[in-house]
Tab-separated table of C-alpha atoms in Angstrom:
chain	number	residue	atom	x	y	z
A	1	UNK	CA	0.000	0.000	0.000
A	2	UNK	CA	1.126	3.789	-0.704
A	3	UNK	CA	1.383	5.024	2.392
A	4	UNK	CA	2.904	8.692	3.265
A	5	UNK	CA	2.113	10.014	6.982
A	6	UNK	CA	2.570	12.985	8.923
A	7	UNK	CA	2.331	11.965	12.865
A	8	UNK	CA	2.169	16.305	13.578
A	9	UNK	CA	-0.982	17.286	12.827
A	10	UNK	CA	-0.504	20.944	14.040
A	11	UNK	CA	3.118	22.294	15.374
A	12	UNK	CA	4.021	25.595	16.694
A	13	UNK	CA	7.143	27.203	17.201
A	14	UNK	CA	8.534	30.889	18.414
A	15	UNK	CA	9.580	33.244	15.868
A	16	UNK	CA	13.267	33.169	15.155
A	17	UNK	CA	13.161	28.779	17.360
A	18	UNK	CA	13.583	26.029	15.040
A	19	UNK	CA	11.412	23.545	13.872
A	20	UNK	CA	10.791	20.066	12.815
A	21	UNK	CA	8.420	18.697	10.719
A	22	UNK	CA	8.299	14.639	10.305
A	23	UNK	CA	7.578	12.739	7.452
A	24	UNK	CA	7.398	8.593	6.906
A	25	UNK	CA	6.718	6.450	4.146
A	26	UNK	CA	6.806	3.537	2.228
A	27	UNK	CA	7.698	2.800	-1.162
A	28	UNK	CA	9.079	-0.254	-3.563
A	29	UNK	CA	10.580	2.639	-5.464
A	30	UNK	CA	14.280	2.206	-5.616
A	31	UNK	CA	15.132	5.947	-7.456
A	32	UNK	CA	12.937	8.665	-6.798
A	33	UNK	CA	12.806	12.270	-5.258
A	34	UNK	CA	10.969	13.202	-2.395
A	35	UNK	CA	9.215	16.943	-1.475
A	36	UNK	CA	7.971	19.218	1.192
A	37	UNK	CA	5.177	21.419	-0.283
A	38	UNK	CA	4.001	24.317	1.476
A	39	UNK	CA	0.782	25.860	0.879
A	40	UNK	CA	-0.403	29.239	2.506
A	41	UNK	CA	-3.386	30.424	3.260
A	42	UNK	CA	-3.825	31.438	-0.574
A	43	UNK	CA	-3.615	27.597	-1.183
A	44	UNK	CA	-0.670	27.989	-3.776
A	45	UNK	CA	2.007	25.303	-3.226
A	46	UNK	CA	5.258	25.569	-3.147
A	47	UNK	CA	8.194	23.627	-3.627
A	48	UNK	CA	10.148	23.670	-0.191
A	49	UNK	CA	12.532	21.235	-1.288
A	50	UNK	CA	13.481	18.226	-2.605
A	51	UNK	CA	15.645	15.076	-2.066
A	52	UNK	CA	16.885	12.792	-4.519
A	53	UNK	CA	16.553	8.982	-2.559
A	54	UNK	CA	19.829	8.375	-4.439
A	55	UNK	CA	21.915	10.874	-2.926
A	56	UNK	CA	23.234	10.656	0.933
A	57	UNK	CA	23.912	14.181	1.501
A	58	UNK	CA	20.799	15.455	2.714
A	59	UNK	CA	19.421	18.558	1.080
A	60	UNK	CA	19.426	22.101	2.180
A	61	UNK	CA	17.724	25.451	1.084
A	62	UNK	CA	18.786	28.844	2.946
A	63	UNK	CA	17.096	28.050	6.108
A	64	UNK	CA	15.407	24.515	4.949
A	65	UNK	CA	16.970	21.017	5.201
A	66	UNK	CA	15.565	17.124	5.378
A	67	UNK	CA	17.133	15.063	7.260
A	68	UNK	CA	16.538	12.089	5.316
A	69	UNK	CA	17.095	8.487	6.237
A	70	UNK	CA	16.045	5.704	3.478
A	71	UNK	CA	16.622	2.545	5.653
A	72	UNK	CA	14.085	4.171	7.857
A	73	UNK	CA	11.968	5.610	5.036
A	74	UNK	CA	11.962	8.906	6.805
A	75	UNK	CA	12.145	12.232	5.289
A	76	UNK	CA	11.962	15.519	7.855
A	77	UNK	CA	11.983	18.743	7.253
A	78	UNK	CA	13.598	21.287	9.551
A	79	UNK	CA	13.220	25.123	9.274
A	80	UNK	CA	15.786	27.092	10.954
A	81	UNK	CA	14.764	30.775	12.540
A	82	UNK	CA	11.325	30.490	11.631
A	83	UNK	CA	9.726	33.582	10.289
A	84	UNK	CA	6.022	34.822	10.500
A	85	UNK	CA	5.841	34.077	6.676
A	86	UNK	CA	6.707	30.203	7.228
A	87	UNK	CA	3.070	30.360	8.740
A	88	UNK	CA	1.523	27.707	6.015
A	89	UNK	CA	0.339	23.990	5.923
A	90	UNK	CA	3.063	21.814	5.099
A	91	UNK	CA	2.684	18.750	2.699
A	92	UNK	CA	5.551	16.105	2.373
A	93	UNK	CA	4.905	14.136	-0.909
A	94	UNK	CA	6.539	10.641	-1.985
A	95	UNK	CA	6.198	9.185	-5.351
A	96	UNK	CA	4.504	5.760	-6.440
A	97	UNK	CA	3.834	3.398	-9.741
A	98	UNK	CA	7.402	3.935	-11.344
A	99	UNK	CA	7.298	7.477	-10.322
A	100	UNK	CA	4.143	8.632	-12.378
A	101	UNK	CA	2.756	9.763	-9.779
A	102	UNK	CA	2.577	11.305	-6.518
A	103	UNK	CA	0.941	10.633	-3.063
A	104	UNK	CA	0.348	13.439	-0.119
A	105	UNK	CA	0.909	13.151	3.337
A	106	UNK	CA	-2.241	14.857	5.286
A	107	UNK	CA	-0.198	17.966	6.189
A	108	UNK	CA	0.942	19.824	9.191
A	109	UNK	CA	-0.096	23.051	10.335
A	110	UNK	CA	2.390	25.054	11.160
A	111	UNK	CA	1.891	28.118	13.582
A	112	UNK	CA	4.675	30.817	14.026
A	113	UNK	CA	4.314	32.645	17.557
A	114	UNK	CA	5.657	36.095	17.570
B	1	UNK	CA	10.131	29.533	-14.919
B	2	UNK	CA	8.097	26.786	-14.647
B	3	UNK	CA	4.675	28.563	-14.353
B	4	UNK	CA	1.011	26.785	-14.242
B	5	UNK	CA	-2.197	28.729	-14.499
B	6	UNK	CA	-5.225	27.458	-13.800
B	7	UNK	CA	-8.783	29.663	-14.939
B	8	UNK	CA	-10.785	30.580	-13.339
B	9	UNK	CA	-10.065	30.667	-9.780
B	10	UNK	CA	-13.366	30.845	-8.488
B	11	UNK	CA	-17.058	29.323	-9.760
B	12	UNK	CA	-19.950	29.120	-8.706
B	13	UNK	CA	-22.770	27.043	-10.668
B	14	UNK	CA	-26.147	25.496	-10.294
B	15	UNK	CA	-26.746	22.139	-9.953
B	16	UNK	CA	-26.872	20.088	-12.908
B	17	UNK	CA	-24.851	22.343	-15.135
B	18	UNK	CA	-21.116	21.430	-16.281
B	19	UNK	CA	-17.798	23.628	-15.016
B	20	UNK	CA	-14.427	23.613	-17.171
B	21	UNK	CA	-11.546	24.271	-15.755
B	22	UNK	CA	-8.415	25.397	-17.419
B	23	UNK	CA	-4.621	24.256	-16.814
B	24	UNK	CA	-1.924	25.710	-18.637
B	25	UNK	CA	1.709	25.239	-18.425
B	26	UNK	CA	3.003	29.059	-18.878
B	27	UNK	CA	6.686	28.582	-20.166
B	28	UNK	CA	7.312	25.074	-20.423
B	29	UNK	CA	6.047	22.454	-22.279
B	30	UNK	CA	3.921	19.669	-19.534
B	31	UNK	CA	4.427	16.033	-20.671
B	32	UNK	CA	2.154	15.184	-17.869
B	33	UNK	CA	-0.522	16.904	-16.041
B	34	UNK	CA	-2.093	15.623	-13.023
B	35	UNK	CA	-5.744	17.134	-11.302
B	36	UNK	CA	-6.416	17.001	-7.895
B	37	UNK	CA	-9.101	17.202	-5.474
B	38	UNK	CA	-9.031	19.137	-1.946
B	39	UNK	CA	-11.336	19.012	0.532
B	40	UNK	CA	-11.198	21.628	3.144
B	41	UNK	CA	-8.054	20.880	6.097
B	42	UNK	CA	-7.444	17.789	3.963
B	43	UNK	CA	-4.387	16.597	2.229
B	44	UNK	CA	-4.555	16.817	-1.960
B	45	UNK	CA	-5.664	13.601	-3.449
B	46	UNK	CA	-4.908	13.073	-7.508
B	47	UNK	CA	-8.258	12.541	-9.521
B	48	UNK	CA	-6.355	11.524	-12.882
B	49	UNK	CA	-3.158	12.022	-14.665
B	50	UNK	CA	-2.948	13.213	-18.471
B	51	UNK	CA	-1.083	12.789	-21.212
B	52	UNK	CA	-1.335	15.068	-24.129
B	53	UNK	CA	-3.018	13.800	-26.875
B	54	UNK	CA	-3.621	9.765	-24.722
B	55	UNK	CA	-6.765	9.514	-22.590
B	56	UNK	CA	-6.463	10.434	-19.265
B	57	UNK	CA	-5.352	7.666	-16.451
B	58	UNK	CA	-8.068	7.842	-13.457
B	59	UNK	CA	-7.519	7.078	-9.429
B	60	UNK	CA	-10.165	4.348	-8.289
B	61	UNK	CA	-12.890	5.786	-7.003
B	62	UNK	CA	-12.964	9.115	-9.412
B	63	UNK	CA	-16.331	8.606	-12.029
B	64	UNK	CA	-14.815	9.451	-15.473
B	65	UNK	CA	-17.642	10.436	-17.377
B	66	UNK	CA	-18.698	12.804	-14.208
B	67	UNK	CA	-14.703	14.278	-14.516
B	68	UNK	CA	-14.104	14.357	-18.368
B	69	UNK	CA	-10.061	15.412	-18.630
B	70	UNK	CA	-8.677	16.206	-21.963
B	71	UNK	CA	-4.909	17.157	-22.687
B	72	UNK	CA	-4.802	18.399	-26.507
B	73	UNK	CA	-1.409	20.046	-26.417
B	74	UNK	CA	1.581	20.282	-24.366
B	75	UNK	CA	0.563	23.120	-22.680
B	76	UNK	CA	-3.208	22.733	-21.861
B	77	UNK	CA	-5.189	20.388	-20.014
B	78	UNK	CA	-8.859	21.073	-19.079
B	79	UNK	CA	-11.173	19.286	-16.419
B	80	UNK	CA	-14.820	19.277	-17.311
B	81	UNK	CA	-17.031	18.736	-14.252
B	82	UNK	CA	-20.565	17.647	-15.684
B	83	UNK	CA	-24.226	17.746	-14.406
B	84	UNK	CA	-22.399	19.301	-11.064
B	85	UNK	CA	-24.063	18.646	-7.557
B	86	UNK	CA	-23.397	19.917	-4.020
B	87	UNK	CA	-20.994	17.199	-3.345
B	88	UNK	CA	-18.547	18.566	-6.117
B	89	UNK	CA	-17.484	21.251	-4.593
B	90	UNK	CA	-14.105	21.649	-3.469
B	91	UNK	CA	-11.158	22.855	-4.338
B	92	UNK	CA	-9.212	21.484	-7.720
B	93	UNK	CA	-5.918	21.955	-8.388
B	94	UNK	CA	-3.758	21.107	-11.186
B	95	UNK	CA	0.191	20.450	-11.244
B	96	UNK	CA	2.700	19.577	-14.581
B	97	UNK	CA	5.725	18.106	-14.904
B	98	UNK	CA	8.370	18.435	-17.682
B	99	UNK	CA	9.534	14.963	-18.175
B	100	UNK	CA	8.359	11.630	-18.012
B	101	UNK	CA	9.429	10.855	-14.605
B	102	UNK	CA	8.523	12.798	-11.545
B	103	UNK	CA	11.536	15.324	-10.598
B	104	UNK	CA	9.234	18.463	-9.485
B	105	UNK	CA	5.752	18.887	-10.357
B	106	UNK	CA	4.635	22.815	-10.808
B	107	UNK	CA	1.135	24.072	-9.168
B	108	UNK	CA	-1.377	26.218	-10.629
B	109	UNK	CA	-3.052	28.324	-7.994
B	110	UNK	CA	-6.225	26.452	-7.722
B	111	UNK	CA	-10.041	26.583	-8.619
B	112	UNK	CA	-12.547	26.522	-6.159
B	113	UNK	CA	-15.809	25.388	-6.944
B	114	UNK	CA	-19.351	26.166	-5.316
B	115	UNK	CA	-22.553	24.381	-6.832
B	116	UNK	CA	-25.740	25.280	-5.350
């Protein structure tokens, strides 16, 4: 079965704290990419970042980075001094079916305290 | 780069009636465009996946003839919702990707859809 699932429904954190958002899966895919999506309130989503399963160095973006661990089929996301504008649902996303296609986790909200 | 647009981004119909809804890939062209449904504070769940110019792949579950997708070019894909009832509303999004594997799929902004 496709399975992708956040454990953190909702997650808050202090302005400027960091944060971690976990993600687990499970795939018979043996190359692939994995993503964090964010979507705001205006429901657009974004590309956070992405990590190809082939790679060991773990991924980073300014103040984004997965830890990712593939024995473990566990992909988190961690977002250093958290801003007001990292306010958003986050999505990780995992692909299935030869990589056609992908499946969702059910989010996290995440909540920035000033 | 790597734009999607989706039109409109907001309809509201009567029951019964049928609702297009436009995706286009902006500045590249999509080999593959994918629809999906969200329901309020849910996650996004794919309706179908398109190919342009092949008939669109469907999840199980989603009725085909009620969610007619067509893909006739490389940068437009359209999602018909016919004879619409209360229970179609939500909010559809599209996403494309460049190649035939998944590296990044690119949003559109989203339609959401009221039928009274």
């Amino acid at each position: 079965a496709q399975t992708v699932t956040q454990s953190q429904p909702e997650m808050s954190v202090q302005e400027a704290e960091t944060v971690t958002l976990s993600c687990t899966y499970d795939t018979s895919e043996s190359d692939y990419y994995l993503f964090w999506y964010k979507q705001p309130p205006s429901r657009q989503m974004i590309l956070v970042i992405r990590q190809e399963a082939y790679k060991q160095q773990n991924a980073t973006e300014n103040r984004f980075s997965v830890n990712f661990q593939k024995a473990a089929k566990s992909f988190s996301l961690k977002i250093s001094d958290s801003q007001l504008g990292d306010a958003a649902m986050y999505f990780c996303a995992v692909p299935f079916q030869g990589a056609q296609k992908l499946v969702f986790g059910q989010g996290t909200r995440l909540t920035i305290n000033p | 780069g790597a734009v999607v647009s989706q039109h409109p981004s907001w309809v509201i119909c009567k029951s019964g009636t049928s609702v297009k809804i436009e995706c286009r890939s902006l500045d590249f062209q999509a080999t593959t465009m994918f629809w999906y449904r969200q329901f309020p504070k849910q996650s996004l769940m794919l309706m179908a996946t398109s190919n342009e110019g092949s008939k669109a792949t469907y999840e199980q579950g989603v009725e085909k003839d009620k969610f007619l997708i067509n893909h006739a070019s490389l940068t437009l894909s359209t999602l018909t919702v016919t004879s619409a009832h209360p229970e179609d509303s939500s909010f559809y999004i599209c996403s494309a990707t460049q190649g035939a594997q998944i590296e990044t799929q690119y949003f559109g902004p989203g339609t959401r859809l009221l039928v009274l």
